Short mmCIF file of C-alpha atoms and ligand atoms in Angstrom, two decimals:
data_model
loop_
_atom_site.label_atom_id
_atom_site.label_comp_id
_atom_site.label_asym_id
_atom_site.label_seq_id
_atom_site.Cartn_x
_atom_site.Cartn_y
_atom_site.Cartn_z
CA MET A 1 15.02 14.37 19.47
CA LEU A 2 15.59 12.58 16.18
CA ASP A 3 18.35 14.10 14.15
CA GLU A 4 17.41 14.27 10.48
CA GLY A 5 20.86 13.55 9.11
CA SER A 6 21.09 10.22 10.91
CA GLN A 7 17.70 8.90 9.75
CA PRO A 8 17.29 6.41 6.92
CA TRP A 9 15.71 7.93 3.81
CA TRP A 10 12.52 5.89 4.07
CA LYS A 11 11.55 7.42 7.41
CA LEU A 12 11.45 10.85 5.79
CA ALA A 13 9.85 9.71 2.55
CA THR A 14 6.39 9.70 1.03
CA VAL A 15 5.87 6.64 -1.14
CA TYR A 16 3.57 6.53 -4.18
CA GLN A 17 2.18 3.22 -5.39
CA VAL A 18 2.20 2.68 -9.13
CA TYR A 19 -0.12 -0.02 -10.43
CA PRO A 20 1.62 -0.36 -13.79
CA ARG A 21 -1.31 -1.67 -15.86
CA SER A 22 -3.25 1.50 -15.07
CA PHE A 23 -0.63 4.23 -14.80
CA TYR A 24 0.42 5.31 -18.28
CA ASP A 25 0.32 3.44 -21.56
CA ALA A 26 3.28 4.47 -23.74
CA ASP A 27 2.78 1.94 -26.54
CA GLY A 28 -0.93 2.35 -27.14
CA ASP A 29 -2.07 -1.22 -26.39
CA GLY A 30 -4.50 -0.08 -23.69
CA ILE A 31 -2.32 -1.34 -20.82
CA GLY A 32 0.19 0.76 -18.88
CA ASP A 33 3.88 -0.07 -19.11
CA LEU A 34 7.37 0.70 -17.79
CA ARG A 35 8.16 3.31 -20.42
CA GLY A 36 4.90 4.95 -19.41
CA ILE A 37 6.04 5.17 -15.80
CA ARG A 38 9.34 6.64 -16.91
CA SER A 39 7.58 9.34 -18.90
CA ARG A 40 5.66 10.46 -15.79
CA LEU A 41 8.59 10.78 -13.39
CA GLY A 42 8.48 14.55 -13.86
CA TYR A 43 4.90 14.60 -12.60
CA LEU A 44 5.84 12.52 -9.54
CA ALA A 45 8.77 14.80 -8.74
CA TRP A 46 6.51 17.85 -9.15
CA LEU A 47 3.96 16.28 -6.81
CA GLY A 48 6.72 15.82 -4.25
CA VAL A 49 6.91 12.08 -3.62
CA ASP A 50 10.25 10.55 -2.70
CA ALA A 51 9.74 6.96 -3.76
CA ILE A 52 7.55 4.73 -5.87
CA TRP A 53 6.44 1.17 -5.18
CA ILE A 54 5.64 -0.58 -8.45
CA SER A 55 3.17 -3.47 -8.35
CA PRO A 56 4.49 -6.60 -10.14
CA PHE A 57 5.70 -6.30 -13.73
CA TYR A 58 7.46 -9.69 -13.84
CA ARG A 59 6.62 -12.40 -16.35
CA SER A 60 3.16 -13.66 -15.52
CA PRO A 61 0.14 -15.40 -17.04
CA MET A 62 -1.84 -12.56 -15.35
CA ALA A 63 -4.43 -14.73 -13.59
CA ASP A 64 -4.03 -12.21 -10.72
CA PHE A 65 -2.63 -9.41 -12.90
CA GLY A 66 1.00 -10.01 -12.08
CA TYR A 67 0.71 -11.40 -8.55
CA ASP A 68 1.09 -14.82 -10.19
CA ILE A 69 4.74 -14.82 -11.23
CA SER A 70 6.21 -17.30 -13.68
CA ASP A 71 9.69 -15.74 -13.80
CA HIS A 72 10.89 -13.54 -10.93
CA THR A 73 13.80 -12.07 -12.81
CA ASP A 74 12.23 -11.19 -16.14
CA VAL A 75 9.92 -8.39 -17.24
CA ASP A 76 6.61 -9.38 -18.82
CA PRO A 77 6.61 -8.26 -22.48
CA LEU A 78 3.29 -6.55 -21.80
CA PHE A 79 5.17 -4.07 -19.61
CA GLY A 80 8.37 -3.83 -21.64
CA THR A 81 11.87 -5.24 -21.37
CA PRO A 82 14.54 -5.56 -18.69
CA ASP A 83 16.28 -2.59 -20.36
CA ASP A 84 13.13 -0.50 -19.98
CA PHE A 85 13.27 -1.25 -16.28
CA GLY A 86 16.97 -0.36 -16.11
CA GLU A 87 16.25 2.99 -17.74
CA LEU A 88 13.30 3.66 -15.47
CA LEU A 89 15.39 2.91 -12.39
CA ALA A 90 18.30 5.08 -13.51
CA GLU A 91 16.07 7.99 -14.41
CA ALA A 92 14.06 7.73 -11.20
CA HIS A 93 17.28 7.84 -9.20
CA LYS A 94 18.42 10.86 -11.19
CA SER A 95 15.19 12.61 -10.19
CA GLY A 96 15.76 11.68 -6.55
CA ILE A 97 13.01 9.07 -6.53
CA HIS A 98 13.66 5.72 -4.85
CA VAL A 99 12.19 2.60 -6.38
CA LEU A 100 10.59 -0.29 -4.48
CA LEU A 101 9.54 -3.48 -6.22
CA ASP A 102 6.71 -5.78 -5.21
CA TRP A 103 8.07 -9.11 -4.03
CA VAL A 104 5.63 -12.01 -3.85
CA PRO A 105 7.15 -14.76 -1.71
CA ASN A 106 4.08 -16.75 -0.67
CA HIS A 107 3.27 -18.27 -4.04
CA THR A 108 4.26 -18.47 -7.68
CA SER A 109 2.22 -18.91 -10.81
CA ASP A 110 1.16 -22.48 -11.58
CA ARG A 111 3.14 -21.97 -14.81
CA HIS A 112 6.38 -21.22 -12.98
CA PRO A 113 8.99 -23.85 -13.99
CA TRP A 114 9.32 -24.77 -10.28
CA PHE A 115 5.66 -25.70 -10.06
CA LEU A 116 5.61 -27.43 -13.45
CA GLU A 117 8.43 -29.63 -12.18
CA SER A 118 6.80 -30.10 -8.80
CA ARG A 119 3.55 -31.36 -10.25
CA GLU A 120 5.26 -33.77 -12.65
CA SER A 121 5.48 -36.61 -10.15
CA ARG A 122 5.45 -37.34 -6.44
CA THR A 123 9.16 -38.05 -6.65
CA SER A 124 10.09 -34.87 -8.48
CA SER A 125 13.07 -33.09 -6.89
CA LYS A 126 10.85 -29.99 -6.64
CA ARG A 127 7.84 -31.86 -5.20
CA ASP A 128 8.50 -30.48 -1.72
CA TRP A 129 8.88 -26.90 -3.00
CA TYR A 130 5.09 -26.61 -2.79
CA ILE A 131 2.59 -27.95 -0.27
CA TRP A 132 1.14 -31.25 -1.42
CA ARG A 133 -1.13 -33.45 0.70
CA ASP A 134 -3.21 -36.58 0.35
CA ARG A 135 -6.96 -36.37 0.43
CA SER A 136 -8.55 -36.54 3.86
CA PRO A 137 -9.78 -39.93 5.10
CA GLU A 138 -13.30 -38.84 4.16
CA GLY A 139 -12.14 -38.16 0.64
CA GLY A 140 -12.10 -34.35 0.47
CA PRO A 141 -9.37 -31.72 0.80
CA PRO A 142 -6.83 -32.21 3.60
CA ASN A 143 -8.48 -29.54 5.77
CA ASP A 144 -11.12 -26.81 5.60
CA TRP A 145 -8.90 -23.85 4.76
CA ILE A 146 -10.39 -21.48 2.25
CA SER A 147 -8.79 -19.11 -0.24
CA ALA A 148 -8.50 -15.40 0.54
CA PHE A 149 -10.66 -14.90 -2.56
CA PRO A 150 -14.10 -16.17 -1.57
CA ARG A 151 -14.94 -17.02 -5.15
CA ALA A 152 -11.99 -19.42 -5.31
CA GLY A 153 -13.52 -21.54 -2.51
CA SER A 154 -11.26 -24.17 -0.92
CA ALA A 155 -7.56 -23.36 -0.54
CA TRP A 156 -6.79 -26.82 -1.97
CA THR A 157 -6.88 -27.98 -5.56
CA TRP A 158 -6.81 -31.63 -6.61
CA ASP A 159 -4.15 -32.64 -9.08
CA PRO A 160 -5.48 -35.71 -10.93
CA HIS A 161 -2.08 -36.56 -12.41
CA THR A 162 -0.28 -37.17 -9.10
CA GLU A 163 -3.46 -37.68 -7.07
CA GLN A 164 -2.73 -35.17 -4.34
CA TYR A 165 -4.01 -31.75 -3.38
CA TYR A 166 -1.85 -28.59 -3.45
CA LEU A 167 -2.38 -25.56 -1.24
CA HIS A 168 -3.10 -22.06 -2.57
CA SER A 169 -3.91 -19.21 -0.21
CA PHE A 170 -5.19 -17.25 -3.22
CA LEU A 171 -6.16 -18.57 -6.68
CA PRO A 172 -5.60 -22.17 -7.82
CA GLN A 173 -3.19 -20.54 -10.34
CA GLN A 174 -1.11 -19.30 -7.35
CA PRO A 175 0.24 -22.40 -5.55
CA ASP A 176 1.83 -21.65 -2.16
CA LEU A 177 5.57 -22.22 -1.89
CA ASN A 178 6.82 -24.40 0.96
CA TRP A 179 9.03 -22.07 2.99
CA ALA A 180 9.85 -24.93 5.38
CA ASN A 181 12.11 -26.23 2.61
CA PRO A 182 15.57 -24.55 2.77
CA GLU A 183 15.94 -24.87 -1.01
CA VAL A 184 12.87 -22.66 -1.46
CA VAL A 185 14.27 -20.15 1.02
CA ASN A 186 17.56 -19.99 -0.89
CA ALA A 187 15.89 -19.73 -4.29
CA MET A 188 13.61 -16.93 -3.14
CA HIS A 189 16.48 -15.08 -1.42
CA ALA A 190 18.29 -15.25 -4.74
CA THR A 191 15.42 -13.38 -6.41
CA LEU A 192 15.84 -10.60 -3.82
CA ARG A 193 19.56 -10.38 -4.51
CA PHE A 194 18.93 -10.29 -8.25
CA TRP A 195 17.02 -7.00 -7.96
CA LEU A 196 19.11 -5.60 -5.11
CA ASP A 197 22.20 -6.09 -7.28
CA ARG A 198 20.46 -4.03 -9.97
CA GLY A 199 20.06 -1.18 -7.52
CA VAL A 200 16.44 -1.24 -6.38
CA ASP A 201 15.90 0.49 -3.03
CA GLY A 202 13.74 -2.16 -1.44
CA PHE A 203 10.57 -4.16 -1.62
CA ARG A 204 6.94 -4.15 -0.71
CA ILE A 205 6.41 -7.74 0.40
CA ASP A 206 3.14 -9.33 -0.57
CA ALA A 207 0.97 -11.38 1.83
CA ILE A 208 3.56 -11.74 4.60
CA PRO A 209 1.41 -13.42 7.29
CA GLU A 210 0.53 -16.25 4.90
CA LEU A 211 4.16 -17.26 4.44
CA ALA A 212 4.54 -19.70 7.31
CA LYS A 213 2.47 -22.83 7.77
CA ASP A 214 3.56 -24.32 11.07
CA SER A 215 1.11 -27.18 10.83
CA LEU A 216 -1.90 -28.19 8.82
CA PRO A 217 -4.68 -28.77 11.33
CA ARG A 218 -7.53 -30.91 10.15
CA SER A 219 -10.37 -28.56 11.01
CA GLY A 220 -12.50 -27.50 13.95
CA ARG A 221 -11.05 -23.98 14.04
CA GLY A 222 -13.25 -20.90 14.08
CA PRO A 223 -14.30 -19.31 10.80
CA ALA A 224 -11.81 -16.47 11.27
CA GLU A 225 -9.05 -19.04 11.30
CA LEU A 226 -10.06 -20.82 8.16
CA ARG A 227 -7.10 -19.33 6.37
CA PRO A 228 -3.45 -20.19 6.58
CA ALA A 229 -1.99 -17.04 8.15
CA ASN A 230 0.06 -15.55 10.96
CA TRP A 231 1.81 -18.66 12.27
CA PRO A 232 4.64 -17.77 14.69
CA SER A 233 7.46 -19.04 12.48
CA VAL A 234 6.71 -16.28 9.95
CA HIS A 235 9.04 -14.13 12.06
CA ASP A 236 11.96 -16.54 11.57
CA LEU A 237 11.38 -16.40 7.82
CA LEU A 238 11.25 -12.63 7.98
CA ARG A 239 14.55 -12.50 9.84
CA GLY A 240 16.15 -14.45 7.00
CA ILE A 241 14.70 -12.06 4.42
CA ARG A 242 15.83 -9.01 6.39
CA LYS A 243 19.37 -10.43 6.61
CA VAL A 244 19.56 -10.60 2.82
CA VAL A 245 18.28 -7.03 2.46
CA ASP A 246 20.73 -5.84 5.13
CA GLU A 247 23.62 -7.07 3.00
CA TYR A 248 22.90 -3.94 0.96
CA PRO A 249 23.05 -0.42 2.44
CA ALA A 250 19.97 1.80 2.81
CA ARG A 251 17.37 -0.66 1.58
CA VAL A 252 13.87 -1.00 3.02
CA ILE A 253 11.23 -3.70 3.31
CA VAL A 254 7.58 -2.87 3.89
CA GLY A 255 5.18 -5.75 4.33
CA GLU A 256 1.53 -6.23 3.60
CA VAL A 257 -0.05 -7.45 6.85
CA THR A 258 -3.80 -7.61 6.40
CA ILE A 259 -4.48 -8.67 10.00
CA LEU A 260 -6.63 -6.04 11.68
CA ASP A 261 -5.64 -6.64 15.31
CA GLN A 262 -2.89 -4.06 15.82
CA ARG A 263 -1.34 -6.11 18.62
CA HIS A 264 -0.38 -8.61 15.94
CA VAL A 265 0.48 -5.99 13.33
CA VAL A 266 3.20 -4.41 15.49
CA THR A 267 4.98 -7.72 16.00
CA TYR A 268 6.13 -7.46 12.38
CA VAL A 269 8.11 -4.27 13.08
CA ASN A 270 8.81 -4.22 16.81
CA SER A 271 11.87 -6.47 16.70
CA ARG A 272 14.79 -4.88 14.91
CA ASP A 273 15.20 -7.81 12.58
CA GLY A 274 11.81 -8.00 10.87
CA LEU A 275 10.13 -5.52 8.56
CA HIS A 276 11.19 -1.87 8.54
CA LEU A 277 7.60 -0.79 7.88
CA VAL A 278 4.25 -2.49 7.95
CA HIS A 279 1.17 -1.72 5.90
CA ASN A 280 -1.45 -1.55 8.62
CA PHE A 281 -4.97 -1.67 7.20
CA SER A 282 -6.78 -0.71 10.41
CA LEU A 283 -7.20 2.96 9.52
CA LEU A 284 -8.59 2.19 6.11
CA HIS A 285 -11.27 -0.03 7.68
CA GLN A 286 -12.60 2.67 10.00
CA PRO A 287 -15.89 4.41 9.40
CA TRP A 288 -15.74 8.18 8.91
CA ASP A 289 -15.49 9.09 12.59
CA ALA A 290 -12.82 11.22 14.27
CA ARG A 291 -12.90 9.09 17.43
CA ARG A 292 -12.36 5.86 15.52
CA PHE A 293 -9.44 7.32 13.56
CA ARG A 294 -7.90 8.64 16.76
CA HIS A 295 -8.38 5.32 18.52
CA VAL A 296 -6.50 3.42 15.79
CA VAL A 297 -3.63 5.91 15.73
CA ASP A 298 -3.37 6.15 19.54
CA GLU A 299 -3.39 2.39 19.88
CA PHE A 300 -0.77 1.85 17.18
CA GLU A 301 1.48 4.55 18.63
CA ARG A 302 1.14 2.95 22.07
CA LEU A 303 1.92 -0.56 20.86
CA LEU A 304 4.83 0.42 18.64
CA ALA A 305 8.36 -0.09 20.04
CA THR A 306 10.30 3.14 20.61
CA ASP A 307 12.66 2.65 17.69
CA ALA A 308 10.07 1.20 15.32
CA TRP A 309 8.49 3.51 12.74
CA PRO A 310 4.82 3.96 11.76
CA CYS A 311 3.51 3.84 8.24
CA TRP A 312 0.01 4.80 7.07
CA LEU A 313 -2.12 4.28 4.00
CA LEU A 314 -5.74 4.87 3.05
CA ASN A 315 -5.72 3.39 -0.46
CA ASN A 316 -4.22 0.64 -2.54
CA HIS A 317 -5.09 -1.58 -5.49
CA ASP A 318 -7.03 -4.03 -3.30
CA ASN A 319 -9.36 -1.63 -1.51
CA ALA A 320 -12.20 0.73 -2.36
CA ARG A 321 -10.90 4.23 -2.99
CA ALA A 322 -11.16 6.76 -0.15
CA ALA A 323 -12.98 9.25 -2.38
CA SER A 324 -15.83 6.73 -2.69
CA ARG A 325 -15.51 5.04 0.68
CA TYR A 326 -16.47 8.08 2.74
CA GLY A 327 -19.39 9.30 0.64
CA ASN A 328 -20.28 10.70 -2.73
CA GLY A 329 -20.44 14.05 -4.44
CA ILE A 330 -19.35 17.22 -2.69
CA ARG A 331 -19.27 15.62 0.74
CA GLY A 332 -17.10 12.75 -0.50
CA ALA A 333 -14.77 15.25 -2.17
CA ARG A 334 -14.42 17.29 1.05
CA ARG A 335 -13.74 14.13 3.01
CA ALA A 336 -11.10 12.99 0.53
CA ARG A 337 -9.33 16.33 1.07
CA LEU A 338 -9.50 15.95 4.83
CA ALA A 339 -8.28 12.34 4.60
CA ALA A 340 -5.25 13.63 2.67
CA LEU A 341 -4.36 16.00 5.50
CA VAL A 342 -4.65 13.27 8.12
CA LEU A 343 -2.66 10.72 6.12
CA LEU A 344 0.17 13.13 5.34
CA THR A 345 0.50 14.69 8.79
CA LEU A 346 0.50 11.60 11.01
CA ARG A 347 3.85 10.46 12.36
CA GLY A 348 5.36 7.95 9.97
CA THR A 349 5.86 7.13 6.32
CA PRO A 350 2.73 7.69 4.22
CA PHE A 351 1.88 5.60 1.15
CA LEU A 352 -0.27 7.10 -1.62
CA TYR A 353 -1.95 5.13 -4.35
CA GLN A 354 -1.99 6.52 -7.91
CA GLY A 355 -5.11 8.59 -8.53
CA GLU A 356 -5.66 9.29 -4.85
CA GLU A 357 -4.08 12.70 -5.42
CA LEU A 358 -6.77 13.43 -8.04
CA GLY A 359 -9.61 12.42 -5.75
CA LEU A 360 -10.30 9.60 -8.20
CA GLU A 361 -13.35 7.56 -7.23
CA ASN A 362 -14.09 3.87 -7.78
CA VAL A 363 -15.09 3.41 -11.39
CA PRO A 364 -17.95 0.94 -11.77
CA VAL A 365 -17.25 -1.86 -14.21
CA PRO A 366 -20.19 -3.56 -15.92
CA ARG A 367 -20.52 -7.23 -15.12
CA GLU A 368 -19.56 -8.35 -18.63
CA ALA A 369 -16.37 -6.26 -18.51
CA THR A 370 -15.27 -7.55 -15.08
CA VAL A 371 -11.77 -9.00 -15.10
CA ASP A 372 -10.72 -9.44 -11.45
CA VAL A 373 -11.91 -12.47 -9.49
CA ASN A 374 -12.17 -10.49 -6.30
CA GLY A 375 -14.15 -7.39 -7.30
CA ARG A 376 -11.15 -5.03 -7.36
CA ASP A 377 -11.56 -3.57 -10.86
CA PRO A 378 -13.18 -0.27 -9.73
CA GLN A 379 -10.09 0.86 -7.79
CA ARG A 380 -7.78 -0.14 -10.65
CA SER A 381 -9.32 2.10 -13.28
CA PRO A 382 -6.62 3.85 -15.36
CA MET A 383 -5.20 7.26 -14.46
CA PRO A 384 -6.90 10.13 -16.28
CA TRP A 385 -4.03 12.40 -17.34
CA ALA A 386 -5.81 14.94 -19.55
CA PRO A 387 -9.37 15.99 -20.44
CA PRO A 388 -10.95 13.74 -23.10
CA SER A 389 -12.07 16.88 -24.98
CA ARG A 390 -8.39 17.50 -25.65
CA ALA A 391 -6.74 14.09 -25.41
CA GLY A 392 -9.46 11.82 -26.79
CA PRO A 393 -11.39 9.06 -25.03
CA GLY A 394 -8.21 7.60 -23.51
CA ALA A 395 -7.91 10.76 -21.34
CA GLY A 396 -4.17 10.80 -21.92
CA PHE A 397 -3.78 7.31 -20.39
CA THR A 398 -3.74 5.61 -23.75
CA SER A 399 -3.62 6.81 -27.30
CA GLY A 400 -4.68 3.49 -28.68
CA HIS A 401 -7.48 1.00 -28.41
CA ARG A 402 -9.71 0.73 -25.45
CA PRO A 403 -8.08 0.87 -22.04
CA TRP A 404 -8.05 -2.51 -20.28
CA LEU A 405 -10.56 -1.15 -17.72
CA PRO A 406 -13.01 1.71 -18.24
CA LEU A 407 -11.87 5.22 -17.36
CA THR A 408 -13.85 7.45 -15.03
CA ASP A 409 -16.72 9.23 -16.78
CA ARG A 410 -15.65 12.34 -14.84
CA ALA A 411 -12.29 12.49 -16.63
CA GLU A 412 -13.07 15.92 -18.07
CA GLU A 413 -12.59 17.44 -14.56
CA VAL A 414 -10.85 14.59 -12.73
CA ASN A 415 -7.53 14.49 -14.57
CA ALA A 416 -3.99 15.54 -13.78
CA ALA A 417 -3.60 18.30 -16.39
CA THR A 418 -6.81 20.16 -15.52
CA GLN A 419 -6.13 19.92 -11.81
CA ALA A 420 -2.53 21.04 -12.24
CA ASP A 421 -3.94 24.30 -13.69
CA ASP A 422 -6.31 24.80 -10.74
CA PRO A 423 -4.69 25.86 -7.45
CA SER A 424 -7.85 24.89 -5.53
CA SER A 425 -7.79 21.27 -6.78
CA ILE A 426 -7.17 18.27 -4.55
CA LEU A 427 -4.00 17.62 -6.57
CA HIS A 428 -2.62 20.98 -5.45
CA LEU A 429 -3.71 20.24 -1.89
CA TYR A 430 -1.64 17.00 -1.90
CA ARG A 431 1.26 18.94 -3.35
CA ARG A 432 0.97 21.69 -0.74
CA ILE A 433 0.89 19.22 2.13
CA LEU A 434 3.87 17.34 0.69
CA THR A 435 5.72 20.64 0.39
CA ALA A 436 4.87 21.38 4.04
CA ARG A 437 6.26 17.95 4.99
CA LYS A 438 9.53 18.88 3.32
CA ARG A 439 9.65 22.31 4.93
CA HIS A 440 8.76 21.30 8.50
CA PRO A 441 10.90 18.74 10.31
CA ALA A 442 8.09 18.38 12.89
CA LEU A 443 5.92 16.74 10.23
CA ARG A 444 8.61 14.27 9.28
CA LEU A 445 10.25 13.55 12.60
CA GLY A 446 8.18 15.12 15.36
CA GLY A 447 6.36 13.13 18.00
CA TYR A 448 2.61 12.47 17.87
CA GLU A 449 0.52 13.81 20.78
CA ALA A 450 -3.25 13.54 20.58
CA VAL A 451 -5.05 16.73 21.68
CA GLU A 452 -8.34 16.81 23.60
CA THR A 453 -10.86 18.63 21.49
CA ASP A 454 -14.45 18.43 20.24
CA GLU A 455 -15.41 14.78 19.66
CA ALA A 456 -15.98 15.50 15.97
CA VAL A 457 -12.39 16.63 15.60
CA PHE A 458 -9.22 14.54 15.36
CA GLY A 459 -6.45 16.75 16.70
CA TYR A 460 -2.78 16.18 17.35
CA LEU A 461 0.44 18.02 17.91
CA ARG A 462 3.61 17.25 16.04
CA ARG A 463 6.59 18.59 17.93
CA HIS A 464 10.26 18.62 16.98
CA GLY A 465 12.71 20.76 18.93
CA ASP A 466 11.17 24.22 19.10
CA GLU A 467 8.78 23.58 16.26
CA ARG A 468 5.16 22.80 17.15
CA LEU A 469 2.56 22.04 14.52
CA LEU A 470 -1.08 21.40 15.32
CA VAL A 471 -3.42 19.47 13.04
CA LEU A 472 -7.18 19.79 13.58
CA SER A 473 -9.53 17.79 11.38
CA ASN A 474 -13.28 18.25 11.64
CA PHE A 475 -14.93 14.99 10.55
CA SER A 476 -18.46 16.34 11.03
CA ASP A 477 -20.72 18.23 8.64
CA ARG A 478 -21.27 21.05 11.12
CA GLU A 479 -19.12 24.03 12.01
CA VAL A 480 -17.02 23.30 15.09
CA ARG A 481 -14.99 25.37 17.51
CA PRO A 482 -12.28 22.85 18.30
CA LEU A 483 -10.38 24.52 21.13
CA PRO A 484 -12.62 26.94 23.03
CA THR A 485 -10.48 26.43 26.13
CA ALA A 486 -7.00 25.67 24.96
CA THR A 487 -4.67 24.03 27.44
CA ALA A 488 -1.19 25.26 28.23
CA ARG A 489 0.15 22.72 25.74
CA THR A 490 -1.76 24.20 22.81
CA ARG A 491 -2.12 27.81 23.92
CA PRO A 492 0.47 29.62 21.89
CA ALA A 493 1.61 33.22 21.89
CA ARG A 494 1.19 33.16 18.14
CA CYS A 495 -0.60 30.80 15.87
CA SER A 496 -0.51 30.84 12.11
CA LEU A 497 -2.45 28.86 9.60
CA LEU A 498 -0.19 26.99 7.17
CA LEU A 499 -2.95 25.36 5.19
CA SER A 500 -6.61 24.41 5.14
CA THR A 501 -8.41 21.67 3.25
CA GLY A 502 -11.43 23.97 2.95
CA THR A 503 -12.04 27.33 1.36
CA ARG A 504 -10.20 29.43 3.95
CA GLN A 505 -7.47 31.72 2.69
CA THR A 506 -3.98 30.81 3.85
CA PRO A 507 -1.54 31.51 5.28
CA GLY A 508 -2.37 33.90 8.07
CA LYS A 509 -2.55 34.64 11.78
CA VAL A 510 -5.24 32.83 13.73
CA ASP A 511 -6.76 33.24 17.18
CA LEU A 512 -6.74 29.59 18.17
CA MET A 513 -9.46 29.82 20.79
CA ALA A 514 -11.79 31.66 18.47
CA LEU A 515 -11.05 29.36 15.52
CA ARG A 516 -14.06 27.72 13.88
CA LEU A 517 -13.63 24.85 11.46
CA GLU A 518 -15.91 24.58 8.46
CA PRO A 519 -17.78 21.30 7.93
CA GLU A 520 -15.21 18.63 7.09
CA GLU A 521 -12.36 21.09 7.14
CA GLY A 522 -8.89 20.28 8.36
CA VAL A 523 -6.18 22.80 9.18
CA LEU A 524 -2.46 22.72 9.74
CA LEU A 525 -1.32 25.35 12.23
CA GLN A 526 2.05 26.48 13.42
CA LEU A 527 2.33 27.43 17.09
CA SER A 528 5.01 29.79 18.31
CA PRO A 529 6.03 29.95 21.97
C1 GLC B 1 -1.83 -9.21 -2.08
C2 GLC B 1 -1.92 -8.26 -3.26
C3 GLC B 1 -3.13 -8.65 -4.06
C4 GLC B 1 -2.93 -10.06 -4.56
C5 GLC B 1 -2.64 -11.03 -3.41
C6 GLC B 1 -2.10 -12.32 -3.91
O1 GLC B 1 -2.92 -9.10 -1.23
O2 GLC B 1 -1.96 -6.96 -2.83
O3 GLC B 1 -3.36 -7.78 -5.12
O4 GLC B 1 -4.07 -10.49 -5.24
O5 GLC B 1 -1.68 -10.52 -2.53
O6 GLC B 1 -0.79 -12.16 -4.38
#
């Protein structure tokens, strides 16, 4: 049995992703900022999260909204100043909230001084800091790799000045660093130490599988392999990164691994010297089907090494929001509530994405207002904090001009202030489940055991010492009796309902074998021996 006192903080934590442009605009320019984040720490503490991961706020030309960094150790004036960050960090720590930064090791901006120097001449001392190649014998790019952003096309861009191509796994404005060069490794490690020395609690690491390029094959590989990713030596690079982080106590690294084959995903956490946590996108790619969700979780749990730790997410700034993904209207809203229960009761560290707790949907952006090259504007719509009838058209996100992306036209109901006043809101549901996580060690540390039940239901036990909690989630739109013939494992002497995602009154005693779940209802039950 895991003993709570001996566990690192991040195993017990719930992490909340802040996308700073869209979180809270303190200076009225229509774009969120660091002082804005600071002013909302009270809300985050009230919600019950233990850590925030802040998407990049470093100096950047913003071709990819901060994921193109031109100075790793400075704050972009759009977001504030280094002092603003210092104050945010100190205040977050005072409120018991850990702070993770987003670290982008695969590439820099094409305006980063390193790249400017690299592209100056073929003999530049920084030439080999990036990946430069001659044209192919036929005259085109060195190979047929394509960018992760389909609209960017080839992963190679021709530089007429030095007459070579450079590699970019993402936009042409994001040239890939050459991690085979030890000088690059040292320089990037130094950027980690810079922020670790300032007291940050760890990093979310961007685009990890892209980092290594063991060779540059000409072509002839299948379409799925037309991208530079997941070469074996990425694990050596990761070991080096982990060593730097381990120089500091109690820090954590969580990596973005967009590969969907979980056999590969676990390799990033199964050795003790790689990532602490991995963002596994398999769950988020499943259709709304209890069996498919269970399959992903069962498989991941089976593949994970005993001392490795799971981590789950259903939303981030790159993916369609769950509240839209699983349907619209009332059904979508019920499903978003059920998804919250699943996410927050699985074994492992959950990651939330700002607005998820409000049931915020994708916000359509008219073609002429589109700003992202990869269609991700709808999930980046600003946070509605207050009803427009009270706070004006900026819905409490901004007092000033127009927000940089349109706000939801449902902001009158879908906003933090209105939902905070309504105990039946999805916001309160998130808060209740997070409170339950704090109260029940079985939710934080207990094992995961799938339970045989109706095929429309995803059920599992979380057990820690004497405490047994049962989660039953009905993915179907019909009423279901999940456990008509309970087994010895789930047949308790007493069973009480801790919470429901539906309309049921809680808490209360329940006859487990007679229990019927409403359409798309999930329940958290406590079983007593
Ligand atoms: C990651 C980020 C994404 C960014 C890309 C390039 O996938 O999450 O937002 O565009 O890396 O840095």
